[in-house]
CSV table of C-alpha atoms in Angstrom, one decimal:
chain,number,residue,atom,x,y,z
A,1343,MET,CA,-13.9,9.6,-22.3
A,1344,ARG,CA,-11.8,7.4,-24.3
A,1345,SER,CA,-11.6,9.9,-27.3
A,1346,GLU,CA,-10.4,12.5,-24.8
A,1347,ILE,CA,-7.7,10.3,-23.5
A,1348,GLN,CA,-6.6,9.3,-27.0
A,1349,GLU,CA,-6.3,12.9,-27.9
A,1350,LYS,CA,-4.1,13.6,-24.9
A,1351,LEU,CA,-1.8,10.8,-25.8
A,1352,LEU,CA,-1.5,12.2,-29.5
A,1353,GLN,CA,-0.6,15.5,-28.1
A,1354,ASN,CA,2.0,13.8,-25.7
A,1355,PRO,CA,3.4,10.8,-27.6
A,1356,PRO,CA,5.4,8.3,-25.5
A,1357,THR,CA,9.2,8.5,-26.0
A,1358,ASP,CA,10.9,5.4,-27.6
A,1359,GLU,CA,12.5,4.6,-24.3
A,1360,ASN,CA,9.1,4.3,-22.6
A,1361,GLU,CA,7.6,2.5,-25.4
A,1362,ALA,CA,10.2,-0.1,-25.4
A,1363,ARG,CA,9.9,-0.5,-21.6
A,1364,ARG,CA,6.3,-1.0,-21.9
A,1365,ASN,CA,6.7,-3.6,-24.6
A,1366,ASN,CA,9.2,-5.7,-22.4
A,1367,LEU,CA,7.1,-8.1,-20.6
A,1368,SER,CA,9.5,-8.9,-17.8
A,1369,VAL,CA,10.2,-5.3,-17.1
A,1370,ARG,CA,6.5,-4.4,-17.0
A,1371,ALA,CA,5.8,-7.4,-14.7
A,1372,LEU,CA,8.7,-6.4,-12.5
A,1373,ASP,CA,7.3,-2.8,-12.2
A,1374,GLU,CA,3.9,-4.0,-11.5
A,1375,SER,CA,5.2,-6.4,-8.8
A,1376,LYS,CA,6.9,-3.5,-7.0
A,1377,LYS,CA,3.6,-1.7,-7.0
A,1378,ILE,CA,1.7,-4.6,-5.7
A,1379,TRP,CA,4.3,-5.5,-3.0
A,1380,LYS,CA,4.5,-1.9,-1.9
A,1381,VAL,CA,0.9,-2.3,-0.9
A,1382,ALA,CA,0.7,-6.1,-0.2
A,1383,PHE,CA,3.8,-6.7,2.0
A,1384,PRO,CA,2.8,-4.1,4.7
A,1385,GLY,CA,-0.8,-5.5,4.5
A,1386,ILE,CA,0.4,-9.1,4.8
A,1387,ILE,CA,2.5,-8.2,7.8
A,1388,SER,CA,-0.4,-6.3,9.5
A,1389,ARG,CA,-3.0,-9.0,9.0
A,1390,VAL,CA,-0.6,-11.9,9.9
A,1391,SER,CA,0.4,-10.2,12.9
A,1392,SER,CA,-3.1,-9.2,13.9
A,1393,PHE,CA,-4.6,-12.4,13.4
A,1394,GLY,CA,-1.4,-14.0,14.9
A,1395,THR,CA,-2.3,-12.5,18.3
A,1396,LEU,CA,-5.6,-14.6,18.3
A,1397,VAL,CA,-3.7,-17.7,17.3
A,1398,VAL,CA,-1.0,-17.1,20.1
A,1399,THR,CA,-3.9,-16.5,22.6
A,1400,GLN,CA,-5.5,-19.8,21.5
A,1401,SER,CA,-2.2,-21.6,22.0
A,1402,PHE,CA,-2.0,-20.2,25.7
A,1403,ILE,CA,-5.6,-21.0,26.4
A,1404,GLY,CA,-5.2,-24.6,25.0
A,1405,HIS,CA,-2.5,-25.3,27.7
A,1406,ILE,CA,-4.9,-24.0,30.5
A,1407,SER,CA,-8.1,-26.0,29.9
A,1408,SER,CA,-9.7,-27.9,27.2
A,1409,VAL,CA,-13.2,-26.5,27.9
A,1410,ASP,CA,-11.8,-22.9,27.8
A,1411,LEU,CA,-10.0,-23.8,24.5
A,1412,ALA,CA,-13.2,-25.2,23.0
A,1413,GLY,CA,-15.2,-22.1,24.3
A,1414,TYR,CA,-12.6,-19.7,22.9
A,1415,ALA,CA,-12.5,-21.6,19.6
A,1416,LEU,CA,-16.4,-21.4,19.3
A,1417,ILE,CA,-16.8,-17.6,19.8
A,1418,GLN,CA,-13.5,-16.7,18.1
A,1419,THR,CA,-14.2,-18.9,15.1
A,1420,LEU,CA,-17.8,-18.1,14.9
A,1421,GLY,CA,-18.8,-14.9,16.6
A,1422,VAL,CA,-15.7,-12.9,16.2
A,1423,ARG,CA,-15.0,-14.0,12.7
A,1424,PHE,CA,-18.7,-13.2,11.8
A,1425,VAL,CA,-18.4,-9.7,13.2
A,1426,ASN,CA,-14.8,-9.3,11.9
A,1427,GLY,CA,-16.1,-10.4,8.3
A,1428,ILE,CA,-18.7,-7.7,8.4
A,1429,LEU,CA,-16.4,-5.0,9.6
A,1430,ILE,CA,-13.6,-5.9,6.9
A,1431,GLY,CA,-16.4,-6.0,4.4
A,1432,MET,CA,-17.9,-2.7,5.4
A,1433,SER,CA,-14.6,-1.2,5.5
A,1434,SER,CA,-13.7,-2.3,2.1
A,1435,ALA,CA,-15.9,0.3,0.6
A,1436,THR,CA,-13.4,2.6,2.0
A,1437,GLU,CA,-10.8,0.9,-0.2
A,1438,THR,CA,-13.0,1.1,-3.3
A,1439,LEU,CA,-13.8,4.8,-2.9
A,1440,CYS,CA,-10.3,5.9,-1.6
A,1441,GLY,CA,-8.5,3.9,-4.2
A,1442,GLN,CA,-10.4,5.5,-7.0
A,1443,ALA,CA,-10.2,8.9,-5.5
A,1444,TYR,CA,-6.5,8.6,-5.2
A,1445,GLY,CA,-6.2,7.4,-8.8
A,1446,ALA,CA,-8.2,10.5,-9.9
A,1447,LYS,CA,-6.1,12.8,-7.7
A,1448,GLN,CA,-9.3,13.8,-5.6
A,1449,HIS,CA,-6.9,13.5,-2.4
A,1450,HIS,CA,-9.2,15.5,0.0
A,1451,MET,CA,-12.1,13.2,-0.6
A,1452,MET,CA,-10.3,10.4,1.0
A,1453,GLY,CA,-10.5,11.8,4.5
A,1454,ILE,CA,-14.2,12.3,4.0
A,1455,PHE,CA,-14.6,8.8,2.9
A,1456,LEU,CA,-12.7,7.6,6.0
A,1457,GLN,CA,-14.9,9.5,8.4
A,1458,ARG,CA,-18.1,8.0,6.6
A,1459,SER,CA,-16.7,4.6,7.2
A,1460,TRP,CA,-16.1,5.3,10.8
A,1461,ILE,CA,-19.8,6.3,11.3
A,1462,VAL,CA,-21.1,3.2,9.3
A,1463,ASP,CA,-18.8,0.8,11.0
A,1464,LEU,CA,-19.4,2.0,14.6
A,1465,VAL,CA,-23.2,2.0,14.2
A,1466,THR,CA,-22.9,-1.6,12.6
A,1467,LEU,CA,-20.8,-2.9,15.4
A,1468,THR,CA,-23.1,-1.4,18.1
A,1469,ILE,CA,-26.1,-3.0,16.4
A,1470,LEU,CA,-24.2,-6.4,16.5
A,1471,LEU,CA,-23.3,-6.1,20.2
A,1472,PRO,CA,-26.3,-8.5,21.5
A,1473,LEU,CA,-24.5,-11.4,19.6
A,1474,PHE,CA,-21.8,-11.1,22.2
A,1475,PHE,CA,-24.1,-10.6,25.4
A,1476,LEU,CA,-26.4,-13.5,24.2
A,1477,ALA,CA,-23.6,-15.8,22.9
A,1478,PRO,CA,-24.2,-18.6,25.6
A,1479,ILE,CA,-28.0,-18.7,25.0
A,1480,ILE,CA,-27.6,-18.8,21.1
A,1481,PHE,CA,-25.0,-21.7,21.3
A,1482,LYS,CA,-27.2,-23.6,23.7
A,1483,LEU,CA,-30.1,-23.1,21.4
A,1484,LEU,CA,-28.0,-24.4,18.6
A,1485,GLY,CA,-27.6,-27.6,20.6
A,1486,GLU,CA,-23.9,-27.0,21.7
A,1487,ASP,CA,-22.6,-28.5,24.9
A,1488,PRO,CA,-23.6,-26.3,27.8
A,1489,SER,CA,-20.2,-26.1,29.5
A,1490,ILE,CA,-18.6,-25.1,26.1
A,1491,ALA,CA,-21.5,-22.6,25.5
A,1492,ASP,CA,-21.1,-21.0,28.9
A,1493,ALA,CA,-17.2,-20.7,28.4
A,1494,ALA,CA,-17.8,-19.2,25.0
A,1495,GLY,CA,-20.3,-16.6,26.5
A,1496,TYR,CA,-17.5,-15.5,29.0
A,1497,VAL,CA,-14.8,-15.1,26.4
A,1498,ALA,CA,-17.3,-13.3,24.1
A,1499,LEU,CA,-17.5,-10.4,26.6
A,1500,TRP,CA,-13.7,-9.9,26.5
A,1501,PHE,CA,-13.9,-9.6,22.7
A,1502,ILE,CA,-16.1,-6.6,22.7
A,1503,PRO,CA,-13.3,-3.9,23.2
A,1504,PHE,CA,-11.2,-6.0,20.7
A,1505,CYS,CA,-13.8,-5.5,17.9
A,1506,TYR,CA,-14.2,-1.8,18.6
A,1507,SER,CA,-10.4,-1.4,18.0
A,1508,LEU,CA,-10.9,-3.1,14.6
A,1509,VAL,CA,-13.3,-0.2,13.6
A,1510,PHE,CA,-10.3,2.2,13.5
A,1511,SER,CA,-7.5,-0.2,12.6
A,1512,LEU,CA,-9.2,-1.6,9.6
A,1513,THR,CA,-10.6,1.5,8.2
A,1514,ILE,CA,-7.2,3.5,8.6
A,1515,GLN,CA,-5.2,0.7,7.1
A,1516,MET,CA,-7.4,0.7,3.9
A,1517,PHE,CA,-7.4,4.6,3.9
A,1518,LEU,CA,-3.5,4.4,4.0
A,1519,GLN,CA,-2.8,1.6,1.7
A,1520,ALA,CA,-5.1,3.2,-0.9
A,1521,GLN,CA,-2.4,6.2,-1.0
A,1522,GLN,CA,0.6,3.7,-0.5
A,1523,LYS,CA,1.4,4.9,2.9
A,1524,ASN,CA,0.6,1.7,4.9
A,1525,VAL,CA,4.3,1.0,5.9
A,1526,ILE,CA,3.3,2.5,9.3
A,1527,VAL,CA,0.4,-0.2,9.5
A,1528,ALA,CA,3.2,-2.9,9.2
A,1529,TYR,CA,5.3,-1.4,11.9
A,1530,LEU,CA,2.4,-1.0,14.4
A,1531,SER,CA,1.1,-4.4,13.6
A,1532,ALA,CA,4.5,-5.9,14.1
A,1533,LEU,CA,4.9,-4.1,17.4
A,1534,GLN,CA,1.4,-5.4,18.5
A,1535,PHE,CA,2.6,-9.1,18.0
A,1536,VAL,CA,5.9,-8.3,19.7
A,1537,ILE,CA,4.0,-6.7,22.6
A,1538,HIS,CA,1.4,-9.5,22.8
A,1539,VAL,CA,3.6,-12.7,23.2
A,1540,PRO,CA,5.5,-11.6,26.2
A,1541,LEU,CA,2.5,-9.9,27.8
A,1542,SER,CA,0.4,-13.0,27.4
A,1543,TRP,CA,3.3,-15.0,29.0
A,1544,LEU,CA,3.5,-12.6,31.8
A,1545,LEU,CA,-0.2,-12.4,32.5
A,1546,VAL,CA,-1.0,-16.1,32.0
A,1547,ASN,CA,2.2,-17.9,33.1
A,1548,VAL,CA,3.9,-15.6,35.7
A,1549,LEU,CA,1.0,-13.9,37.2
A,1550,ASP,CA,-1.3,-16.8,36.9
A,1551,TRP,CA,-4.3,-14.9,35.5
A,1552,GLY,CA,-5.3,-17.7,33.4
A,1553,LEU,CA,-8.1,-17.1,30.7
A,1554,ASN,CA,-8.6,-13.6,32.0
A,1555,GLY,CA,-4.8,-12.7,31.4
A,1556,ALA,CA,-4.9,-14.1,27.9
A,1557,MET,CA,-7.8,-11.8,27.0
A,1558,VAL,CA,-6.5,-8.8,28.6
A,1559,ALA,CA,-3.4,-9.2,26.5
A,1560,VAL,CA,-5.5,-9.5,23.2
A,1561,ASN,CA,-7.3,-6.2,24.0
A,1562,VAL,CA,-4.1,-4.2,25.1
A,1563,SER,CA,-2.1,-5.3,22.0
A,1564,SER,CA,-5.1,-4.6,19.6
A,1565,TRP,CA,-5.5,-1.0,20.9
A,1566,VAL,CA,-1.8,-0.3,20.4
A,1567,THR,CA,-2.2,-0.5,16.7
A,1568,ALA,CA,-5.5,1.4,16.6
A,1569,ILE,CA,-4.2,4.2,18.8
A,1570,GLY,CA,-1.0,4.4,16.9
A,1571,LEU,CA,-2.9,4.7,13.6
A,1572,ILE,CA,-5.2,7.4,14.8
A,1573,ILE,CA,-2.1,9.4,16.0
A,1574,TYR,CA,-0.4,8.9,12.8
A,1575,VAL,CA,-3.3,10.3,10.7
A,1576,PHE,CA,-4.2,13.1,13.1
A,1577,CYS,CA,-0.6,14.4,13.5
A,1578,GLY,CA,0.3,15.1,10.0
A,1579,GLY,CA,0.9,11.7,8.5
A,1580,CYS,CA,-1.4,12.4,5.5
A,1581,PRO,CA,-1.5,16.1,5.0
A,1582,ASP,CA,-3.0,15.9,1.5
A,1583,SER,CA,-5.8,13.4,2.3
A,1584,TRP,CA,-6.7,14.3,6.0
A,1585,LYS,CA,-8.0,17.7,6.3
A,1586,GLY,CA,-9.6,17.3,9.7
A,1587,PHE,CA,-13.2,16.6,10.6
A,1588,ASP,CA,-15.8,17.8,7.9
A,1589,LEU,CA,-19.5,17.8,8.1
A,1590,ALA,CA,-19.4,16.7,4.5
A,1591,CYS,CA,-19.0,13.1,5.8
A,1592,LEU,CA,-22.6,13.2,6.7
A,1593,LYS,CA,-23.5,13.9,3.0
A,1594,ASP,CA,-24.2,10.9,0.5
A,1595,ILE,CA,-23.9,8.5,3.5
A,1596,VAL,CA,-26.9,6.2,2.2
A,1597,PRO,CA,-25.0,5.3,-1.0
A,1598,VAL,CA,-21.9,4.5,1.1
A,1599,VAL,CA,-24.1,2.4,3.4
A,1600,LYS,CA,-25.4,0.5,0.4
A,1601,LEU,CA,-21.8,-0.2,-1.0
A,1602,SER,CA,-20.6,-1.1,2.5
A,1603,ILE,CA,-23.4,-3.6,3.0
A,1604,SER,CA,-22.8,-5.3,-0.2
A,1605,SER,CA,-19.0,-5.4,0.7
A,1606,GLY,CA,-19.9,-6.7,4.2
A,1607,ILE,CA,-21.9,-9.5,2.8
A,1608,MET,CA,-19.3,-10.5,0.2
A,1609,ILE,CA,-16.4,-10.7,2.7
A,1610,CYS,CA,-18.4,-12.1,5.5
A,1611,LEU,CA,-19.8,-15.0,3.3
A,1612,GLU,CA,-16.2,-15.9,2.6
A,1613,MET,CA,-14.8,-15.5,6.0
A,1614,TRP,CA,-17.7,-17.4,7.8
A,1615,TYR,CA,-17.9,-20.3,5.3
A,1616,TYR,CA,-15.4,-22.5,6.8
A,1617,ALA,CA,-16.2,-21.3,10.4
A,1618,LEU,CA,-19.5,-23.3,10.0
A,1619,LEU,CA,-17.4,-26.4,10.4
A,1620,VAL,CA,-16.8,-25.6,14.0
A,1621,LEU,CA,-20.5,-25.2,14.6
A,1622,VAL,CA,-21.4,-28.5,12.9
A,1623,ALA,CA,-18.4,-30.3,14.7
A,1624,GLY,CA,-20.2,-29.5,18.0
A,1625,TYR,CA,-22.9,-32.1,17.0
A,1626,MET,CA,-20.3,-34.8,16.5
A,1627,LYS,CA,-19.3,-37.4,18.8
A,1628,ASN,CA,-16.6,-36.1,21.3
A,1629,ALA,CA,-17.6,-32.5,20.5
A,1630,GLU,CA,-14.7,-31.0,22.6
A,1631,VAL,CA,-11.9,-32.8,20.6
A,1632,ALA,CA,-13.8,-32.0,17.2
A,1633,ILE,CA,-14.2,-28.4,17.9
A,1634,SER,CA,-10.5,-27.9,19.2
A,1635,ALA,CA,-9.1,-29.9,16.2
A,1636,PHE,CA,-11.3,-27.8,13.7
A,1637,SER,CA,-10.4,-24.5,15.3
A,1638,VAL,CA,-6.6,-25.5,14.9
A,1639,CYS,CA,-7.0,-26.3,11.4
A,1640,LEU,CA,-9.1,-23.3,10.6
A,1641,ASN,CA,-6.9,-20.9,12.4
A,1642,ILE,CA,-4.0,-22.2,10.4
A,1643,ASN,CA,-6.2,-21.8,7.2
A,1644,ALA,CA,-7.3,-18.3,8.4
A,1645,TRP,CA,-3.5,-17.3,9.0
A,1646,GLU,CA,-2.6,-18.2,5.4
A,1647,PHE,CA,-5.8,-16.4,4.4
A,1648,MET,CA,-4.5,-13.2,6.1
A,1649,VAL,CA,-1.6,-13.3,3.5
A,1650,CYS,CA,-4.3,-13.7,0.8
A,1651,LEU,CA,-6.1,-10.7,2.3
A,1652,GLY,CA,-2.9,-8.7,2.0
A,1653,LEU,CA,-2.8,-9.5,-1.6
A,1654,LEU,CA,-6.6,-8.8,-1.9
A,1655,GLY,CA,-6.0,-5.3,-0.6
A,1656,ALA,CA,-3.2,-4.9,-3.1
A,1657,ALA,CA,-5.6,-6.1,-5.9
A,1658,CYS,CA,-8.2,-3.7,-4.8
A,1659,VAL,CA,-5.9,-0.8,-4.7
A,1660,ARG,CA,-4.1,-1.4,-7.9
A,1661,VAL,CA,-7.6,-1.9,-9.8
A,1662,ALA,CA,-9.1,1.2,-8.0
A,1663,ASN,CA,-6.1,3.4,-8.7
A,1664,GLU,CA,-5.9,2.3,-12.4
A,1665,LEU,CA,-9.8,2.7,-12.9
A,1666,GLY,CA,-9.4,6.1,-11.4
A,1667,ARG,CA,-6.7,7.0,-13.8
A,1668,GLY,CA,-8.8,5.7,-16.7
A,1669,ASP,CA,-6.4,2.9,-17.8
A,1670,ALA,CA,-8.2,-0.5,-18.5
A,1671,LYS,CA,-5.1,-2.1,-19.9
A,1672,ALA,CA,-3.2,-1.6,-16.8
A,1673,VAL,CA,-6.0,-3.0,-14.7
A,1674,LYS,CA,-6.0,-6.3,-16.7
A,1675,PHE,CA,-2.1,-6.6,-16.5
A,1676,ALA,CA,-2.3,-5.9,-12.8
A,1677,ILE,CA,-4.8,-8.8,-12.2
A,1678,LYS,CA,-2.5,-11.3,-14.2
A,1679,VAL,CA,0.7,-10.4,-12.0
A,1680,LEU,CA,-1.4,-10.5,-8.8
A,1681,LEU,CA,-2.8,-13.9,-9.6
A,1682,SER,CA,0.7,-15.3,-10.5
A,1683,THR,CA,2.1,-14.0,-7.4
A,1684,SER,CA,-0.6,-15.4,-5.2
A,1685,LEU,CA,-0.5,-18.9,-6.7
A,1686,THR,CA,3.3,-19.1,-6.1
A,1687,ILE,CA,2.7,-18.3,-2.5
A,1688,GLY,CA,-0.2,-20.7,-2.2
A,1689,ILE,CA,1.7,-23.7,-3.8
A,1690,THR,CA,4.5,-23.0,-1.3
A,1691,ILE,CA,2.3,-23.1,1.9
A,1692,TRP,CA,0.3,-26.0,0.4
A,1693,ALA,CA,3.5,-28.3,0.1
A,1694,LEU,CA,4.6,-27.1,3.9
A,1695,CYS,CA,1.0,-28.3,5.2
A,1696,LEU,CA,1.4,-31.6,3.6
A,1697,ILE,CA,5.0,-32.1,4.8
A,1698,PHE,CA,4.4,-31.0,8.4
A,1699,GLY,CA,0.6,-31.9,8.8
A,1700,ASN,CA,1.3,-34.6,11.4
A,1701,LYS,CA,3.2,-32.1,13.7
A,1702,ILE,CA,1.0,-29.0,13.6
A,1703,GLY,CA,-1.4,-30.0,16.5
A,1704,TYR,CA,1.4,-30.0,19.0
A,1705,LEU,CA,1.7,-26.2,18.7
A,1706,PHE,CA,-1.9,-25.9,20.1
A,1707,SER,CA,-2.6,-28.7,22.3
A,1708,ASP,CA,-1.0,-31.5,24.5
A,1709,ASP,CA,-4.2,-33.6,24.0
A,1710,GLU,CA,-3.1,-36.6,21.6
A,1711,GLU,CA,-6.7,-37.0,20.2
A,1712,VAL,CA,-6.7,-33.3,19.2
A,1713,VAL,CA,-3.2,-33.7,17.6
A,1714,LYS,CA,-4.4,-36.9,15.7
A,1715,THR,CA,-7.5,-35.4,14.5
A,1716,VAL,CA,-5.6,-32.3,13.2
A,1717,SER,CA,-3.1,-34.8,11.3
A,1718,ASP,CA,-6.2,-36.6,9.8
A,1719,LEU,CA,-7.4,-33.2,8.3
A,1720,SER,CA,-4.0,-31.9,7.0
A,1721,ILE,CA,-4.7,-33.0,3.6
A,1722,LEU,CA,-7.9,-31.1,3.3
A,1723,LEU,CA,-6.3,-28.2,5.0
A,1724,SER,CA,-3.6,-28.1,2.4
A,1725,LEU,CA,-6.1,-28.0,-0.5
A,1726,SER,CA,-8.1,-25.3,1.3
A,1727,VAL,CA,-4.9,-23.2,1.4
A,1728,LEU,CA,-4.1,-23.7,-2.2
A,1729,PHE,CA,-7.5,-22.4,-3.3
A,1730,ASN,CA,-7.3,-19.5,-0.9
A,1731,SER,CA,-4.6,-18.2,-3.2
A,1732,ILE,CA,-7.1,-17.9,-6.1
A,1733,TYR,CA,-10.5,-16.6,-5.4
A,1734,PRO,CA,-9.5,-13.7,-2.7
A,1735,ILE,CA,-7.5,-12.1,-5.6
A,1736,PHE,CA,-10.7,-11.9,-7.6
A,1737,SER,CA,-12.7,-10.8,-4.6
A,1738,GLY,CA,-10.1,-7.9,-4.3
A,1739,VAL,CA,-10.5,-7.0,-8.0
A,1740,ALA,CA,-14.2,-6.8,-7.4
A,1741,VAL,CA,-13.8,-4.6,-4.3
A,1742,GLY,CA,-11.5,-2.2,-6.4
A,1743,ALA,CA,-14.0,-2.1,-9.2
A,1744,GLY,CA,-17.1,-1.6,-6.8
A,1745,MET,CA,-18.7,-5.0,-8.0
A,1746,GLN,CA,-19.1,-6.3,-4.5
A,1747,ALA,CA,-22.8,-7.0,-4.8
A,1748,THR,CA,-22.3,-9.3,-7.7
A,1749,VAL,CA,-19.6,-11.3,-5.9
A,1750,ALA,CA,-21.8,-11.6,-2.8
A,1751,ILE,CA,-24.4,-13.4,-4.9
A,1752,VAL,CA,-21.7,-15.8,-6.3
A,1753,ASN,CA,-20.5,-16.4,-2.8
A,1754,LEU,CA,-24.0,-17.1,-1.5
A,1755,VAL,CA,-24.7,-19.6,-4.2
A,1756,CYS,CA,-21.4,-21.5,-4.3
A,1757,PHE,CA,-20.8,-21.5,-0.5
A,1758,TYR,CA,-24.2,-21.9,0.9
A,1759,VAL,CA,-26.4,-23.5,-1.9
A,1760,ILE,CA,-23.7,-25.9,-3.2
A,1761,GLY,CA,-20.9,-26.4,-0.6
A,1762,LEU,CA,-22.6,-26.5,2.6
A,1763,PRO,CA,-25.5,-28.8,1.8
A,1764,LEU,CA,-23.1,-31.2,0.0
A,1765,GLY,CA,-20.9,-31.1,3.0
A,1766,VAL,CA,-23.9,-31.9,5.4
A,1767,VAL,CA,-24.9,-34.8,3.2
A,1768,LEU,CA,-21.4,-36.1,3.1
A,1769,GLY,CA,-20.8,-35.8,6.7
A,1770,TYR,CA,-24.0,-37.2,8.0
A,1771,VAL,CA,-25.1,-39.7,5.4
A,1772,THR,CA,-21.8,-41.2,4.7
A,1773,SER,CA,-19.2,-42.5,7.0
A,1774,LEU,CA,-16.9,-39.7,6.3
A,1775,GLN,CA,-18.2,-37.6,9.2
A,1776,VAL,CA,-16.3,-34.3,9.7
A,1777,LYS,CA,-14.1,-35.0,6.6
A,1778,GLY,CA,-17.2,-35.3,4.5
A,1779,ILE,CA,-18.2,-31.8,5.7
A,1780,TRP,CA,-14.9,-30.4,4.7
A,1781,ILE,CA,-14.9,-32.2,1.3
A,1782,GLY,CA,-18.4,-30.7,0.6
A,1783,MET,CA,-17.4,-27.1,1.6
A,1784,LEU,CA,-14.1,-27.4,-0.4
A,1785,SER,CA,-16.3,-28.1,-3.4
A,1786,GLY,CA,-18.1,-24.8,-2.8
A,1787,VAL,CA,-14.7,-23.0,-2.8
A,1788,ILE,CA,-13.8,-24.7,-6.1
A,1789,ALA,CA,-17.0,-23.7,-7.6
A,1790,GLU,CA,-16.4,-20.2,-6.4
A,1791,THR,CA,-13.0,-20.0,-7.9
A,1792,PHE,CA,-14.2,-21.2,-11.5
A,1793,VAL,CA,-17.2,-18.8,-11.5
A,1794,LEU,CA,-15.1,-15.8,-10.4
A,1795,THR,CA,-12.4,-16.7,-12.9
A,1796,PHE,CA,-14.9,-16.7,-15.7
A,1797,MET,CA,-16.6,-13.5,-14.4
A,1798,MET,CA,-13.4,-11.6,-14.4
A,1799,TRP,CA,-12.5,-12.9,-17.9
A,1800,ARG,CA,-15.6,-11.7,-19.4
A,1801,THR,CA,-15.6,-8.2,-17.6
A,1802,ASN,CA,-15.3,-5.2,-19.9
A,1803,TRP,CA,-12.8,-3.1,-18.1
A,1804,ASP,CA,-13.4,0.0,-20.5
A,1805,GLU,CA,-17.0,0.1,-19.0
A,1806,GLU,CA,-15.8,-0.4,-15.5
A,1807,VAL,CA,-13.5,2.7,-16.1
A,1808,LEU,CA,-16.7,4.7,-17.1
A,1809,LYS,CA,-18.5,3.5,-14.1
A,1810,ALA,CA,-15.7,4.5,-11.7
A,1811,SER,CA,-15.6,8.0,-13.3
A,1812,ALA,CA,-19.2,8.5,-12.9
A,1813,ARG,CA,-19.2,7.3,-9.2
A,1814,LEU,CA,-16.3,9.8,-8.5
A,1815,LYS,CA,-18.1,12.8,-10.3
A,1816,ARG,CA,-21.3,12.0,-8.4
A,1817,TRP,CA,-19.8,12.0,-4.8
A,1818,TYR,CA,-17.2,14.9,-5.4
A,1819,VAL,CA,-17.1,17.5,-2.7
A,1820,LYS,CA,-15.1,20.8,-3.1
A,1821,SER,CA,-11.9,21.1,-1.1
A,1822,PRO,CA,-11.7,23.8,1.5
A,1823,ASP,CA,-8.3,24.5,-0.1
A,1824,LYS,CA,-9.1,26.6,-3.3
A,1825,GLU,CA,-5.8,25.8,-5.0
A,1826,VAL,CA,-6.0,22.1,-4.2
A,1827,ASP,CA,-9.6,22.0,-5.6
A,1828,GLU,CA,-8.5,23.7,-8.8
A,1829,ARG,CA,-5.7,21.2,-9.4
A,1830,GLU,CA,-8.0,18.4,-8.6
A,1831,GLN,CA,-10.9,19.8,-11.0
A,1832,GLU,CA,-8.2,20.2,-13.7
A,1833,HIS,CA,-7.2,16.5,-13.4
A,1834,VAL,CA,-10.7,15.4,-13.3
A,1835,SER,CA,-11.4,17.2,-16.5
A,1836,SER,CA,-8.3,15.9,-18.2
A,1837,SER,CA,-9.2,12.3,-17.1
A,1838,GLY,CA,-12.7,12.4,-18.6
A,1839,ILE,CA,-14.4,12.2,-15.2
A,1840,ALA,CA,-16.3,15.5,-15.3
């Protein structure tokens, strides 16, 4: 493959102007930043807005009842985040395949990959439904306060339609951002947030529907985005990549399931890690305050993590596109620019958490104990925010390259073999209590960061180019459009894929 690319470059040597542009580091970095932000900015707006609806809902519920707040925190932080992590992970296989197909100009394959992801995600979510129906029983068996467990079980039923909306919004977002058309996602997500805030106020405060009103607002606003994206794709927004429903989506679904499962495990282990703090907090003294305070900190941490997930998506797209094109050097340069960008954002938010740590709690609760506990945890929150800006980038790189299974193993060891046991020891053996748990788990994040840094440094990206080429060749399906298929096959051959 590399010899063919070299021959092609010899036949079409770069101009002096282009060569000088490539050799100018600042210009190259600026060009790469434009490519990154073209994907990342809409993705960040989308994820921050979507998660923001959950944070806004928590704020409304926090002013209704402390028990409802604890129940909402328990199911949203544990149950919904667990399911959401699986769906994001399963959907990230769409990022890998669509990104590499777009880079290789196999545009019609992207629609087939999208349909396969719908099948996989819908089946997966349906299998997970018992978690919502049995939520109060599960939490009581885990030793949580019965009143909080019952409140969590009631809220869990309201989250079922919300999770089904994620199947479509997540997969279509990844499908669109792979071809750099996700500006529509940003618009719809912003619309979702704009609708959600006044609708929550109307249903909760004006009509006095309480908890029910808050959950109705969540579901209505989430389906606004999902339906809007479906209409955009079906009505001509992606003429090259969406050719309508195709029975080819049922072909080679087992390999897609395998890649989706490894992706799901990888992302879920990351997203669910800190959520375990809420579960453990339920065994502490004054569990109601501990759960509420932890959920506030974790939602702030998760909101910032949504920014990192936007950059994670950009990392996936940039790596996948360049692997599809067969350019290993461009992959390595993109990783450097991505990491620099994310670190700059992380350091900024880290400083803000330190400055305003003693005021954050008032946004979510009037309970002085909850506010004080949030203030006590603000330093650990700021450190978590800082490390959030590093390891998700490498996770995105792994998704773009199809290395999800390896990163899933790293996540399992660092988070659940190192971090969680250390946190339990520090929390229950020492006098640190909940702080000890967070310190231990932060140690797992630090270990994860160092391991992924070393792994990416040692990766041979020329070999990853060959692997991506082989994957695209193996799953290629002819386009119903003969002319399109001939053009794609010509590009495949010239790129060394066939």
